[in-house]
mmCIF file of N, CA and C in Angstrom:
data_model
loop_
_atom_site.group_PDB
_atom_site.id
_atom_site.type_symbol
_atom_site.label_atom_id
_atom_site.label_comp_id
_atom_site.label_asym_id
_atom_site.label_seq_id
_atom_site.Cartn_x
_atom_site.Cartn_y
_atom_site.Cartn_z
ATOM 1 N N UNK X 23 63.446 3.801 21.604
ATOM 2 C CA UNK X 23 64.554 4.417 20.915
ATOM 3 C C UNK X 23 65.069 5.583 21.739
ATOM 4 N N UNK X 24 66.778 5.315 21.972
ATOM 5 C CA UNK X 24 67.093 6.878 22.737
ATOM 6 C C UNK X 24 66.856 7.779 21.621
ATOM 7 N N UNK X 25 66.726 9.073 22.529
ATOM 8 C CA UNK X 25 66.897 10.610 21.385
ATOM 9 C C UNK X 25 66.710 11.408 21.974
ATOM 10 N N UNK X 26 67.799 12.258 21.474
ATOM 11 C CA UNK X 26 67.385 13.834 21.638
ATOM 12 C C UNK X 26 66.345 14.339 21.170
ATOM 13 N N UNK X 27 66.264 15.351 21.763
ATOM 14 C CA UNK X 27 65.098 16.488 21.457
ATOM 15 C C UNK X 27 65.740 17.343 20.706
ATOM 16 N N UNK X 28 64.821 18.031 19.997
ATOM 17 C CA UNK X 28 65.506 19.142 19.014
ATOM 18 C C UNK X 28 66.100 20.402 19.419
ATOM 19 N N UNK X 29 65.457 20.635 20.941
ATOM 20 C CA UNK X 29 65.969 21.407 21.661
ATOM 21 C C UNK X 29 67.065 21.090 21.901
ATOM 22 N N UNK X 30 67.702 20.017 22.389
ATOM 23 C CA UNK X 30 69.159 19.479 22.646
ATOM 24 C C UNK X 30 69.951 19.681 21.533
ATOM 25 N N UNK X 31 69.440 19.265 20.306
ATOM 26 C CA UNK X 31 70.348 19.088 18.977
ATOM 27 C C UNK X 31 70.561 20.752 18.993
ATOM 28 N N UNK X 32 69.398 21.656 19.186
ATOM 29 C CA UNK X 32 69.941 23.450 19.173
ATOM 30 C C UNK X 32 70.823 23.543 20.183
ATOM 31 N N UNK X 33 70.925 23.222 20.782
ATOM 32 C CA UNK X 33 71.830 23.625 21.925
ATOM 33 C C UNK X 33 73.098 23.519 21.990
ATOM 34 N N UNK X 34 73.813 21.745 21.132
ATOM 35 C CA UNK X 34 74.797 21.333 20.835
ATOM 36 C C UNK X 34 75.300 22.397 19.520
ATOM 37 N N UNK X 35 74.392 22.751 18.521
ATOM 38 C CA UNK X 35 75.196 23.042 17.674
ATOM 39 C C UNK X 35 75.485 25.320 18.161
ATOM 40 N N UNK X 36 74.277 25.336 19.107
ATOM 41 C CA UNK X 36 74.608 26.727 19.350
ATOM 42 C C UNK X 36 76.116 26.523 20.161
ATOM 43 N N UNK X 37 76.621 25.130 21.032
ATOM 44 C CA UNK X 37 77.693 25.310 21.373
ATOM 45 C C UNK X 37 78.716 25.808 20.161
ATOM 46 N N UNK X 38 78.563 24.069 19.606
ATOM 47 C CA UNK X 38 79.444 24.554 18.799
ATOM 48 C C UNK X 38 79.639 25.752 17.415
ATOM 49 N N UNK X 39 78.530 26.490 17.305
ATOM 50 C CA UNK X 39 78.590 27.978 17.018
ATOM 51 C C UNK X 39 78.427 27.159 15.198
ATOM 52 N N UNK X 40 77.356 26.410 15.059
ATOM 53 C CA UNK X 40 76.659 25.914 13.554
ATOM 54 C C UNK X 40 75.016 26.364 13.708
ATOM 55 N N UNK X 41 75.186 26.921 12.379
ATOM 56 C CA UNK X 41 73.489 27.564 12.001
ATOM 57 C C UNK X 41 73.039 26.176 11.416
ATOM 58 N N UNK X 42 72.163 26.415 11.812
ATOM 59 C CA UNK X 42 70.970 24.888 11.586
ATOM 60 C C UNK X 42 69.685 25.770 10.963
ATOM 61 N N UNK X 43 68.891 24.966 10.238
ATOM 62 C CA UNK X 43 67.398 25.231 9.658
ATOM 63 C C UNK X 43 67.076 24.367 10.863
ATOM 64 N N UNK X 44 65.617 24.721 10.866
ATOM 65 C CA UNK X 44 64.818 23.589 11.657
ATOM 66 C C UNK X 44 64.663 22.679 11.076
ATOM 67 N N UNK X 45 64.830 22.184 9.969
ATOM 68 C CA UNK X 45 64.629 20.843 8.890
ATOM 69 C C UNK X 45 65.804 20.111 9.284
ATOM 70 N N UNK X 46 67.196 21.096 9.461
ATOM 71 C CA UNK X 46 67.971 19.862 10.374
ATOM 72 C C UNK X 46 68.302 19.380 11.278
ATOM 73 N N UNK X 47 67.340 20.242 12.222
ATOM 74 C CA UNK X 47 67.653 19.802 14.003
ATOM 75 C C UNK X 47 66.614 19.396 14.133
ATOM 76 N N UNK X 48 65.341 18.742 13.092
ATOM 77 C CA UNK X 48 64.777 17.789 13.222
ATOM 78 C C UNK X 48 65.149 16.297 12.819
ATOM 79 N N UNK X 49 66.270 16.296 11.946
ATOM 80 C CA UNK X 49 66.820 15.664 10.629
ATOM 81 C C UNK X 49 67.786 14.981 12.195
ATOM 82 N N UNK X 50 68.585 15.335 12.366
ATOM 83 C CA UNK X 50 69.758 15.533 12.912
ATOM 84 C C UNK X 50 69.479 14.657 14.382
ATOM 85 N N UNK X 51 68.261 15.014 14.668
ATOM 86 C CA UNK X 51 67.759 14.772 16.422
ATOM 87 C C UNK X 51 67.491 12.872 15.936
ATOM 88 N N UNK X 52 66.846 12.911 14.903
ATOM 89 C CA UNK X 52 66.014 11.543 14.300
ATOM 90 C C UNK X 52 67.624 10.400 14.533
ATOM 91 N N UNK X 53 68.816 11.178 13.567
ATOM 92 C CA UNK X 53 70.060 10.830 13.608
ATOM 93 C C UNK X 53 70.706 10.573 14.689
ATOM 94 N N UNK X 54 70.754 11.668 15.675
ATOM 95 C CA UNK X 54 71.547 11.286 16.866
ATOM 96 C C UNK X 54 70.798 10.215 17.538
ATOM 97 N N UNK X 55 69.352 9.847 17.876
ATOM 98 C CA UNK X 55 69.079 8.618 18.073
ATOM 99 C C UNK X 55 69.174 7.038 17.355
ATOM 100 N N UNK X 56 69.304 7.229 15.818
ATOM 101 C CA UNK X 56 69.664 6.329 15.350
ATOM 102 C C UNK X 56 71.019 5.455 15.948
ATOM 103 N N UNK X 57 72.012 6.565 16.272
ATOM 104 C CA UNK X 57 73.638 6.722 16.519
ATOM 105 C C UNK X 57 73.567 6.554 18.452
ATOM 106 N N UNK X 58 72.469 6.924 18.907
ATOM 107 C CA UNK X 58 72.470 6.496 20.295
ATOM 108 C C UNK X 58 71.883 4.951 20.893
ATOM 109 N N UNK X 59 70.839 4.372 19.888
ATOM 110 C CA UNK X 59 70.298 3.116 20.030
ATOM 111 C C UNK X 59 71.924 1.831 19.435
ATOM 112 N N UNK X 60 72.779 2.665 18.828
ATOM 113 C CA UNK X 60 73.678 1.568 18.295
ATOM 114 C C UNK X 60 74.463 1.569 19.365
ATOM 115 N N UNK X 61 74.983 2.449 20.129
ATOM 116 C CA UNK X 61 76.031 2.861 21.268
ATOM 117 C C UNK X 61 75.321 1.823 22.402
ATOM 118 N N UNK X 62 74.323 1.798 22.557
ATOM 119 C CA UNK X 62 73.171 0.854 24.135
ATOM 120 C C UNK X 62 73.451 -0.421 23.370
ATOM 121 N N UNK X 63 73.053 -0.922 22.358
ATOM 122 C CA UNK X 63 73.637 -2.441 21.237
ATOM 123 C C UNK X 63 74.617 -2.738 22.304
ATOM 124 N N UNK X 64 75.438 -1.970 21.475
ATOM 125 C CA UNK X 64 77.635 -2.472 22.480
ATOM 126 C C UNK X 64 77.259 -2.430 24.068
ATOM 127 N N UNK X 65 76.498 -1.495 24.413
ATOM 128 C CA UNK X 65 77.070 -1.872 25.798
ATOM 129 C C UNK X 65 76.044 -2.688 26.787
ATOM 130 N N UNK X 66 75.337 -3.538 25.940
ATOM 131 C CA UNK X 66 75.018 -4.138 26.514
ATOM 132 C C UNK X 66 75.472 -5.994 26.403
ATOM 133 N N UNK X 67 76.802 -5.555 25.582
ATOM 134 C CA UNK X 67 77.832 -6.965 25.545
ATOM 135 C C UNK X 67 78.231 -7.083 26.848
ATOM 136 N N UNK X 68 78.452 -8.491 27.036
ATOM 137 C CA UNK X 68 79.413 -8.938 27.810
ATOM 138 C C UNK X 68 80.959 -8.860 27.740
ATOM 139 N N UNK X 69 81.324 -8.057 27.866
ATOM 140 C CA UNK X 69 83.004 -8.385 27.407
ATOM 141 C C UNK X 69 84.077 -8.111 28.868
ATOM 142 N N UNK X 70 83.511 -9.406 29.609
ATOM 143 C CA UNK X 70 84.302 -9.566 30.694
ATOM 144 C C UNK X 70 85.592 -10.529 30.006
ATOM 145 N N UNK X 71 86.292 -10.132 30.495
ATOM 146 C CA UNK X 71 88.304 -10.641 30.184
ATOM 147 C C UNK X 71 88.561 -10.624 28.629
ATOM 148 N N UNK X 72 87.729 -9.144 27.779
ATOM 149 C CA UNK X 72 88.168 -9.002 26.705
ATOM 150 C C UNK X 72 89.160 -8.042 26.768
ATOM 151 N N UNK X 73 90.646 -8.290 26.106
ATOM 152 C CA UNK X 73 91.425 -6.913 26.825
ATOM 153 C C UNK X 73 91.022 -5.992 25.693
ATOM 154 N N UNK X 74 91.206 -4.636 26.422
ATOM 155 C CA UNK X 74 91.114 -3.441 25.229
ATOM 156 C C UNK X 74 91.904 -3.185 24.689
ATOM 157 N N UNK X 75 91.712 -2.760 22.944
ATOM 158 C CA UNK X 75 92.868 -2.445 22.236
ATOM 159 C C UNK X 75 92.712 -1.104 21.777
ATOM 160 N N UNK X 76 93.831 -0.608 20.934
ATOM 161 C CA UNK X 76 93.586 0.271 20.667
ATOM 162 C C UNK X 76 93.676 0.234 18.851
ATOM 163 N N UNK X 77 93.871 -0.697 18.461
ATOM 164 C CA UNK X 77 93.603 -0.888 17.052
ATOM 165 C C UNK X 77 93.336 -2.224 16.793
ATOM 166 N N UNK X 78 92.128 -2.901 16.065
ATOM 167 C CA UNK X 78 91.981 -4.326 15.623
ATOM 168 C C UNK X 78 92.502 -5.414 15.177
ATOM 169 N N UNK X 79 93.768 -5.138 14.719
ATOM 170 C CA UNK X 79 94.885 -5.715 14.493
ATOM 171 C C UNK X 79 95.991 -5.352 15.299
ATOM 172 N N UNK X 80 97.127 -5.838 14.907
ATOM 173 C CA UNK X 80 98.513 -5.791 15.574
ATOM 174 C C UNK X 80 99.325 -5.033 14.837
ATOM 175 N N UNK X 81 99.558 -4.303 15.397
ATOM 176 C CA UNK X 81 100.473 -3.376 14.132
ATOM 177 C C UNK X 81 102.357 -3.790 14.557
ATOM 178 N N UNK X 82 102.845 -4.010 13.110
ATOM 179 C CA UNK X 82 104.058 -4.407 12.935
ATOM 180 C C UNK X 82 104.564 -3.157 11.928
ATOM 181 N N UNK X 83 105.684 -2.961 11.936
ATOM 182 C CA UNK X 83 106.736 -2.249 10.773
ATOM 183 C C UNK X 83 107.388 -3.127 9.934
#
């Protein structure tokens, strides 16, 4: 399983200037690996001559 360390998860939120308990930059670290093992899933598709979109459908007016 990827993951951060809790040290990392402090670090991200001291960027972004959020007070954390340690209950959630343990909480949080567990999370961002949940959310990093799904991201390695996708990229380990094949999607040679899939074109990229930028919305799943076709948008019409």
């Amino acid at each position: 399983m990827s993951s951060l360390s809790r040290d990392e998860v402090a670090k991200l939120a001291a960027l972004a200037r959020i007070e954390m308990s340690e209950e959630e930059l343990v909480n949080l670290a567990s999370q961002f690996g949940s959310i990093l093992d799904a991201v390695a899933r996708v990229q380990e598709l094949n999607l040679d001559g899939v074109k990229a979109t930028s919305h799943p459908q076709p948008l019409e007016n």
